[in-house]
PDB file of C-alpha atoms in Angstrom:
ATOM      1  CA  ASP A 546      -0.230  -0.250   0.157  1.00 63.00           C
ATOM      2  CA  GLY A 547       0.849   3.548  -0.720  1.00 70.00           C
ATOM      3  CA  GLY A 548       1.694   5.681   1.873  1.00 93.00           C
ATOM      4  CA  ILE A 549       4.173   7.467   4.723  1.00 96.00           C
ATOM      5  CA  THR A 550       6.000   5.521   7.498  1.00 96.00           C
ATOM      6  CA  GLN A 551       7.611   7.367  10.079  1.00 96.00           C
ATOM      7  CA  SER A 552      10.512   5.544  12.383  1.00 91.00           C
ATOM      8  CA  PRO A 553      10.373   5.708  15.274  1.00 91.00           C
ATOM      9  CA  LYS A 554       7.101   5.885  16.843  1.00 93.00           C
ATOM     10  CA  TYR A 555       8.322   6.721  20.447  1.00 94.00           C
ATOM     11  CA  LEU A 556      12.262   8.189  20.774  1.00 93.00           C
ATOM     12  CA  PHE A 557      13.694   9.259  24.182  1.00 92.00           C
ATOM     13  CA  ARG A 558      16.735  11.507  23.872  1.00 89.00           C
ATOM     14  CA  LYS A 559      19.143  12.767  26.687  1.00 89.00           C
ATOM     15  CA  GLU A 560      20.216  16.525  26.718  1.00 87.00           C
ATOM     16  CA  GLY A 561      22.926  17.064  24.481  1.00 87.00           C
ATOM     17  CA  GLN A 562      22.384  14.649  22.457  1.00 90.00           C
ATOM     18  CA  ASN A 563      21.335  14.621  18.851  1.00 93.00           C
ATOM     19  CA  VAL A 564      18.487  12.620  17.289  1.00 94.00           C
ATOM     20  CA  THR A 565      17.160  11.569  13.578  1.00 95.00           C
ATOM     21  CA  LEU A 566      13.533  10.985  12.830  1.00 96.00           C
ATOM     22  CA  SER A 567      12.996   8.991   9.511  1.00 96.00           C
ATOM     23  CA  CYS A 568      10.391   9.854   7.137  1.00 97.00           C
ATOM     24  CA  GLU A 569      10.007   7.727   3.961  1.00 97.00           C
ATOM     25  CA  GLN A 570       7.217   7.865   1.557  1.00 97.00           C
ATOM     26  CA  ASN A 571       6.298   5.771  -1.546  1.00 96.00           C
ATOM     27  CA  LEU A 572       3.802   8.110  -2.955  1.00 95.00           C
ATOM     28  CA  ASN A 573       6.166   9.522  -5.750  1.00 94.00           C
ATOM     29  CA  HIS A 574       5.452  12.886  -3.797  1.00 94.00           C
ATOM     30  CA  ASP A 575       8.158  15.761  -4.818  1.00 93.00           C
ATOM     31  CA  ALA A 576       7.265  17.661  -1.651  1.00 94.00           C
ATOM     32  CA  MET A 577       7.782  16.821   1.481  1.00 96.00           C
ATOM     33  CA  TYR A 578       7.195  18.395   5.304  1.00 96.00           C
ATOM     34  CA  TRP A 579       7.969  18.376   8.642  1.00 97.00           C
ATOM     35  CA  TYR A 580       5.727  19.763  11.527  1.00 97.00           C
ATOM     36  CA  ARG A 581       5.952  20.003  14.859  1.00 97.00           C
ATOM     37  CA  GLN A 582       2.866  19.497  17.507  1.00 96.00           C
ATOM     38  CA  ASP A 583       2.641  20.658  21.095  1.00 94.00           C
ATOM     39  CA  PRO A 584      -0.046  19.437  23.157  1.00 87.00           C
ATOM     40  CA  GLY A 585      -3.133  21.146  22.925  1.00 83.00           C
ATOM     41  CA  GLN A 586      -1.447  23.545  19.515  1.00 86.00           C
ATOM     42  CA  GLY A 587      -2.076  23.028  16.204  1.00 89.00           C
ATOM     43  CA  LEU A 588       1.354  22.432  13.440  1.00 94.00           C
ATOM     44  CA  ARG A 589       4.243  24.398  13.332  1.00 94.00           C
ATOM     45  CA  LEU A 590       6.112  23.900   9.967  1.00 94.00           C
ATOM     46  CA  ILE A 591      10.302  23.057  10.604  1.00 97.00           C
ATOM     47  CA  TYR A 592      11.551  22.476   6.764  1.00 97.00           C
ATOM     48  CA  TYR A 593       9.961  21.539   3.691  1.00 95.00           C
ATOM     49  CA  SER A 594      11.328  20.390   0.370  1.00 95.00           C
ATOM     50  CA  GLN A 595       9.850  20.820  -2.816  1.00 91.00           C
ATOM     51  CA  ILE A 596      12.228  18.502  -5.004  1.00 91.00           C
ATOM     52  CA  VAL A 597      15.334  16.997  -4.265  1.00 93.00           C
ATOM     53  CA  ASN A 598      18.358  17.957  -2.914  1.00 94.00           C
ATOM     54  CA  ASP A 599      16.947  21.234  -1.876  1.00 94.00           C
ATOM     55  CA  PHE A 600      14.875  22.158   1.310  1.00 95.00           C
ATOM     56  CA  GLN A 601      13.765  25.300   2.719  1.00 94.00           C
ATOM     57  CA  LYS A 602      13.275  26.525   6.318  1.00 95.00           C
ATOM     58  CA  GLY A 603       9.711  26.504   7.610  1.00 93.00           C
ATOM     59  CA  ASP A 604       8.644  29.004  10.646  1.00 91.00           C
ATOM     60  CA  ILE A 605      10.493  26.787  13.574  1.00 95.00           C
ATOM     61  CA  ALA A 606      13.850  25.999  12.016  1.00 96.00           C
ATOM     62  CA  GLU A 607      16.331  26.885  14.395  1.00 95.00           C
ATOM     63  CA  GLY A 608      17.952  23.688  16.037  1.00 95.00           C
ATOM     64  CA  TYR A 609      16.842  21.262  13.295  1.00 97.00           C
ATOM     65  CA  SER A 610      18.726  20.080  10.340  1.00 97.00           C
ATOM     66  CA  VAL A 611      17.194  18.233   7.399  1.00 98.00           C
ATOM     67  CA  SER A 612      18.178  16.330   4.286  1.00 97.00           C
ATOM     68  CA  ARG A 613      16.772  15.242   0.643  1.00 97.00           C
ATOM     69  CA  GLU A 614      18.914  13.094  -1.342  1.00 97.00           C
ATOM     70  CA  LYS A 615      16.598  11.027  -2.383  1.00 96.00           C
ATOM     71  CA  LYS A 616      12.998  11.650  -3.794  1.00 96.00           C
ATOM     72  CA  GLU A 617      10.875   9.430  -0.963  1.00 97.00           C
ATOM     73  CA  SER A 618      13.021  10.201   1.980  1.00 97.00           C
ATOM     74  CA  PHE A 619      13.016  13.219   3.961  1.00 98.00           C
ATOM     75  CA  PRO A 620      14.946  12.574   7.834  1.00 98.00           C
ATOM     76  CA  LEU A 621      15.156  15.292  10.470  1.00 97.00           C
ATOM     77  CA  THR A 622      17.641  16.200  12.955  1.00 97.00           C
ATOM     78  CA  VAL A 623      17.124  17.597  15.834  1.00 95.00           C
ATOM     79  CA  THR A 624      20.038  18.836  17.518  1.00 92.00           C
ATOM     80  CA  SER A 625      21.404  19.740  20.890  1.00 86.00           C
ATOM     81  CA  ALA A 626      20.777  23.384  19.788  1.00 85.00           C
ATOM     82  CA  GLN A 627      16.841  23.050  19.924  1.00 86.00           C
ATOM     83  CA  LYS A 628      15.870  24.381  23.375  1.00 86.00           C
ATOM     84  CA  ASN A 629      12.579  22.286  23.656  1.00 89.00           C
ATOM     85  CA  PRO A 630      12.715  19.372  21.272  1.00 92.00           C
ATOM     86  CA  THR A 631      10.076  17.121  23.345  1.00 94.00           C
ATOM     87  CA  ALA A 632       6.878  17.177  21.079  1.00 96.00           C
ATOM     88  CA  PHE A 633       5.081  15.183  18.398  1.00 97.00           C
ATOM     89  CA  TYR A 634       6.817  15.552  15.024  1.00 97.00           C
ATOM     90  CA  LEU A 635       4.600  14.964  11.768  1.00 97.00           C
ATOM     91  CA  CYS A 636       6.144  14.213   8.410  1.00 97.00           C
ATOM     92  CA  ALA A 637       3.858  15.012   5.533  1.00 96.00           C
ATOM     93  CA  SER A 638       4.362  14.899   1.417  1.00 96.00           C
ATOM     94  CA  SER A 639       2.277  16.102  -1.413  1.00 93.00           C
ATOM     95  CA  LEU A 640       2.619  16.121  -5.272  1.00 89.00           C
ATOM     96  CA  ASN A 641       3.975  19.402  -6.623  1.00 79.00           C
ATOM     97  CA  SER A 642       1.950  20.086  -9.873  1.00 72.00           C
ATOM     98  CA  GLY A 643       1.702  23.464 -10.150  1.00 70.00           C
ATOM     99  CA  LEU A 644      -1.212  24.008  -8.072  1.00 67.00           C
ATOM    100  CA  ILE A 645      -1.521  27.091  -5.437  1.00 72.00           C
ATOM    101  CA  THR A 646      -1.718  24.052  -2.669  1.00 80.00           C
ATOM    102  CA  ASP A 647      -1.513  20.187  -3.000  1.00 87.00           C
ATOM    103  CA  THR A 648      -3.129  18.051  -0.311  1.00 91.00           C
ATOM    104  CA  GLN A 649      -0.672  16.859   2.313  1.00 94.00           C
ATOM    105  CA  TYR A 650      -0.649  13.318   3.179  1.00 95.00           C
ATOM    106  CA  PHE A 651       0.647  13.082   6.946  1.00 96.00           C
ATOM    107  CA  GLY A 652       2.564   9.988   8.668  1.00 96.00           C
ATOM    108  CA  PRO A 653       1.970   8.709  11.754  1.00 95.00           C
ATOM    109  CA  GLY A 654       3.949  10.793  13.443  1.00 96.00           C
ATOM    110  CA  THR A 655       7.087  10.235  16.033  1.00 97.00           C
ATOM    111  CA  ARG A 656       7.322  11.429  19.752  1.00 96.00           C
ATOM    112  CA  LEU A 657      10.218  12.606  21.196  1.00 95.00           C
ATOM    113  CA  THR A 658      10.501  13.257  24.735  1.00 94.00           C
ATOM    114  CA  VAL A 659      13.876  14.579  25.980  1.00 90.00           C
ATOM    115  CA  LEU A 660      15.137  12.779  29.493  1.00 85.00           C
TER     116      LEU A 660
ATOM    117  CA  ALA B1382      -0.350  37.354   6.806  1.00 80.00           C
ATOM    118  CA  GLN B1383      -2.400  33.644   6.470  1.00 89.00           C
ATOM    119  CA  LYS B1384      -4.180  33.337   9.516  1.00 94.00           C
ATOM    120  CA  VAL B1385      -7.028  30.453  10.767  1.00 96.00           C
ATOM    121  CA  THR B1386      -9.069  30.627  13.556  1.00 97.00           C
ATOM    122  CA  GLN B1387     -10.453  27.794  15.186  1.00 97.00           C
ATOM    123  CA  ALA B1388     -12.240  29.369  18.255  1.00 95.00           C
ATOM    124  CA  GLN B1389     -13.787  26.438  19.736  1.00 97.00           C
ATOM    125  CA  THR B1390     -11.112  24.702  21.614  1.00 96.00           C
ATOM    126  CA  GLU B1391     -13.431  21.797  22.974  1.00 97.00           C
ATOM    127  CA  ILE B1392     -17.023  20.755  22.343  1.00 97.00           C
ATOM    128  CA  SER B1393     -18.881  18.065  24.320  1.00 98.00           C
ATOM    129  CA  VAL B1394     -21.744  16.164  22.682  1.00 97.00           C
ATOM    130  CA  VAL B1395     -23.393  13.356  23.203  1.00 97.00           C
ATOM    131  CA  GLU B1396     -23.544  10.538  20.549  1.00 97.00           C
ATOM    132  CA  LYS B1397     -26.083  11.208  17.577  1.00 97.00           C
ATOM    133  CA  GLU B1398     -26.147  15.207  18.357  1.00 97.00           C
ATOM    134  CA  ASP B1399     -25.533  17.256  15.235  1.00 97.00           C
ATOM    135  CA  VAL B1400     -22.152  19.352  15.763  1.00 97.00           C
ATOM    136  CA  THR B1401     -20.612  22.073  13.897  1.00 97.00           C
ATOM    137  CA  LEU B1402     -16.857  23.118  13.914  1.00 98.00           C
ATOM    138  CA  ASP B1403     -16.129  26.436  13.291  1.00 97.00           C
ATOM    139  CA  CYS B1404     -13.260  27.596  11.038  1.00 98.00           C
ATOM    140  CA  VAL B1405     -12.335  31.523  10.357  1.00 98.00           C
ATOM    141  CA  TYR B1406      -9.612  32.561   8.167  1.00 97.00           C
ATOM    142  CA  GLU B1407      -7.922  35.671   6.971  1.00 96.00           C
ATOM    143  CA  THR B1408      -5.931  35.767   3.538  1.00 94.00           C
ATOM    144  CA  ARG B1409      -5.119  38.687   0.961  1.00 92.00           C
ATOM    145  CA  ASP B1410      -4.933  36.201  -1.602  1.00 89.00           C
ATOM    146  CA  THR B1411      -7.720  35.932  -4.100  1.00 88.00           C
ATOM    147  CA  THR B1412      -7.304  32.528  -5.186  1.00 89.00           C
ATOM    148  CA  TYR B1413      -6.414  29.619  -1.900  1.00 92.00           C
ATOM    149  CA  TYR B1414      -7.279  26.371  -0.806  1.00 93.00           C
ATOM    150  CA  LEU B1415      -8.950  25.029   2.513  1.00 94.00           C
ATOM    151  CA  PHE B1416      -8.758  22.244   4.067  1.00 95.00           C
ATOM    152  CA  TRP B1417      -9.886  20.123   7.123  1.00 97.00           C
ATOM    153  CA  TYR B1418      -8.346  16.913   8.829  1.00 97.00           C
ATOM    154  CA  LYS B1419      -9.041  14.712  11.664  1.00 97.00           C
ATOM    155  CA  GLN B1420      -6.520  13.528  14.315  1.00 97.00           C
ATOM    156  CA  PRO B1421      -7.447  10.779  16.211  1.00 95.00           C
ATOM    157  CA  PRO B1422      -5.804   9.608  19.690  1.00 92.00           C
ATOM    158  CA  SER B1423      -3.715   7.638  17.364  1.00 90.00           C
ATOM    159  CA  GLY B1424      -1.624  10.869  15.967  1.00 92.00           C
ATOM    160  CA  GLU B1425      -2.482  11.080  12.368  1.00 93.00           C
ATOM    161  CA  LEU B1426      -3.620  13.555  10.437  1.00 95.00           C
ATOM    162  CA  VAL B1427      -6.582  11.882   8.278  1.00 96.00           C
ATOM    163  CA  PHE B1428      -7.280  14.767   5.438  1.00 95.00           C
ATOM    164  CA  LEU B1429     -11.093  15.059   4.866  1.00 94.00           C
ATOM    165  CA  ILE B1430     -11.867  17.796   2.013  1.00 92.00           C
ATOM    166  CA  ARG B1431      -9.707  20.313   0.403  1.00 90.00           C
ATOM    167  CA  ARG B1432     -12.086  23.277  -1.205  1.00 91.00           C
ATOM    168  CA  ASN B1433     -10.626  25.986  -3.661  1.00 88.00           C
ATOM    169  CA  SER B1434     -11.642  29.991  -3.112  1.00 90.00           C
ATOM    170  CA  PHE B1435     -14.002  29.799  -6.629  1.00 87.00           C
ATOM    171  CA  ASP B1436     -15.883  26.782  -5.250  1.00 83.00           C
ATOM    172  CA  GLU B1437     -18.537  28.067  -2.729  1.00 82.00           C
ATOM    173  CA  GLN B1438     -20.712  25.178  -2.875  1.00 81.00           C
ATOM    174  CA  ASN B1439     -21.719  23.370  -0.327  1.00 82.00           C
ATOM    175  CA  GLU B1440     -20.348  19.473   0.388  1.00 83.00           C
ATOM    176  CA  ILE B1441     -21.928  16.561   1.693  1.00 85.00           C
ATOM    177  CA  SER B1442     -20.429  13.320   2.312  1.00 86.00           C
ATOM    178  CA  GLY B1443     -22.221  10.752   4.391  1.00 91.00           C
ATOM    179  CA  ARG B1444     -22.930  12.429   8.140  1.00 93.00           C
ATOM    180  CA  TYR B1445     -19.858  15.088   6.800  1.00 94.00           C
ATOM    181  CA  SER B1446     -20.682  18.605   5.325  1.00 93.00           C
ATOM    182  CA  TRP B1447     -19.122  21.485   4.955  1.00 93.00           C
ATOM    183  CA  ASN B1448     -20.380  25.119   4.627  1.00 93.00           C
ATOM    184  CA  PHE B1449     -17.985  27.077   2.624  1.00 94.00           C
ATOM    185  CA  GLN B1450     -18.814  31.210   3.127  1.00 93.00           C
ATOM    186  CA  LYS B1451     -16.427  33.564   1.425  1.00 92.00           C
ATOM    187  CA  SER B1452     -18.069  36.493   2.168  1.00 92.00           C
ATOM    188  CA  THR B1453     -17.643  35.664   6.507  1.00 95.00           C
ATOM    189  CA  SER B1454     -14.476  34.049   5.203  1.00 95.00           C
ATOM    190  CA  SER B1455     -15.653  30.765   7.265  1.00 96.00           C
ATOM    191  CA  PHE B1456     -15.390  27.183   6.468  1.00 96.00           C
ATOM    192  CA  ASN B1457     -17.713  25.367   8.523  1.00 96.00           C
ATOM    193  CA  PHE B1458     -17.539  21.485   9.204  1.00 95.00           C
ATOM    194  CA  THR B1459     -20.616  19.779  10.536  1.00 96.00           C
ATOM    195  CA  ILE B1460     -20.992  16.059  11.430  1.00 96.00           C
ATOM    196  CA  THR B1461     -24.532  14.792  11.535  1.00 96.00           C
ATOM    197  CA  ALA B1462     -25.705  12.220  13.892  1.00 97.00           C
ATOM    198  CA  SER B1463     -22.230  12.143  16.105  1.00 97.00           C
ATOM    199  CA  GLN B1464     -20.839   8.439  16.791  1.00 97.00           C
ATOM    200  CA  VAL B1465     -18.222   8.178  19.567  1.00 96.00           C
ATOM    201  CA  VAL B1466     -15.715   7.241  16.499  1.00 96.00           C
ATOM    202  CA  ASP B1467     -15.794  11.210  15.586  1.00 97.00           C
ATOM    203  CA  SER B1468     -13.961  11.798  19.230  1.00 97.00           C
ATOM    204  CA  ALA B1469     -10.648  13.611  17.838  1.00 97.00           C
ATOM    205  CA  VAL B1470      -9.207  17.219  17.213  1.00 97.00           C
ATOM    206  CA  TYR B1471     -10.021  18.487  14.071  1.00 98.00           C
ATOM    207  CA  PHE B1472      -8.109  21.017  12.171  1.00 97.00           C
ATOM    208  CA  CYS B1473      -8.696  23.308   9.620  1.00 97.00           C
ATOM    209  CA  ALA B1474      -6.265  24.632   7.661  1.00 96.00           C
ATOM    210  CA  LEU B1475      -5.589  27.493   4.688  1.00 95.00           C
ATOM    211  CA  GLY B1476      -3.362  26.855   1.711  1.00 92.00           C
ATOM    212  CA  ASN B1477      -1.304  29.361   0.122  1.00 80.00           C
ATOM    213  CA  ALA B1478       1.129  30.175  -2.518  1.00 71.00           C
ATOM    214  CA  GLY B1479       4.409  27.782  -2.583  1.00 73.00           C
ATOM    215  CA  ASN B1480       2.119  24.888  -0.998  1.00 79.00           C
ATOM    216  CA  MET B1481       2.395  25.847   2.111  1.00 85.00           C
ATOM    217  CA  LEU B1482      -0.556  25.018   4.783  1.00 92.00           C
ATOM    218  CA  THR B1483      -1.081  27.698   7.810  1.00 93.00           C
ATOM    219  CA  PHE B1484      -3.184  25.054  10.204  1.00 94.00           C
ATOM    220  CA  GLY B1485      -5.847  26.409  13.078  1.00 95.00           C
ATOM    221  CA  GLY B1486      -5.190  25.771  16.748  1.00 95.00           C
ATOM    222  CA  GLY B1487      -7.660  22.860  16.620  1.00 96.00           C
ATOM    223  CA  THR B1488     -11.130  21.716  18.142  1.00 97.00           C
ATOM    224  CA  ARG B1489     -11.394  18.581  20.364  1.00 97.00           C
ATOM    225  CA  LEU B1490     -14.667  17.292  19.966  1.00 98.00           C
ATOM    226  CA  MET B1491     -15.440  14.596  22.325  1.00 97.00           C
ATOM    227  CA  VAL B1492     -18.722  12.061  21.571  1.00 97.00           C
ATOM    228  CA  LYS B1493     -20.118  10.589  24.727  1.00 97.00           C
ATOM    229  CA  PRO B1494     -22.352   7.544  24.459  1.00 95.00           C
TER     230      PRO B1494
END
């Protein structure tokens, strides 16, 4: 089945450690996105990529880094510079059809807890 | 600037009641898209509907219906005869140029048996 997978589902990290969250899609979508969701809040955009080997910062990129070496993969690294990384992280993908806004489809999320 | 407001942070209803979730948006764009997503307790956002700014026809899909009114910048979502499985957080989102989404803060719907 086509879809978006994120791993791991739960992740625990010690303060000062970098950690990488995985996001893979087999929908043949060009665009991919990372969002952060805090309890009781909406989604905030961290990074996005409209095409392979290119990505842009979203609203809250500080303390995060990404890469887009393959169309199907868009890993997110949460660095030790991120002051408050405990949150729920959602990955999404969409076509890049040239329409103003294609529908974004989401993965199951990774819940990161810093101990 | 783009903004989406979901003034109802939490709604509680009894099963079989109808419930309407409000969404008000702000944009200077003349062409835009509006979305609704459902987030069940598992966490994954499930796409429900996408509507472009030129299509003000209401839409009905089973127990779900959507009322888009450009005059009031609103895109409200109604669930008819609610069920316990409808319990979730619902997000309204606005799509602007560049394939970006601006999300509202979400409305938590609790349907009690």
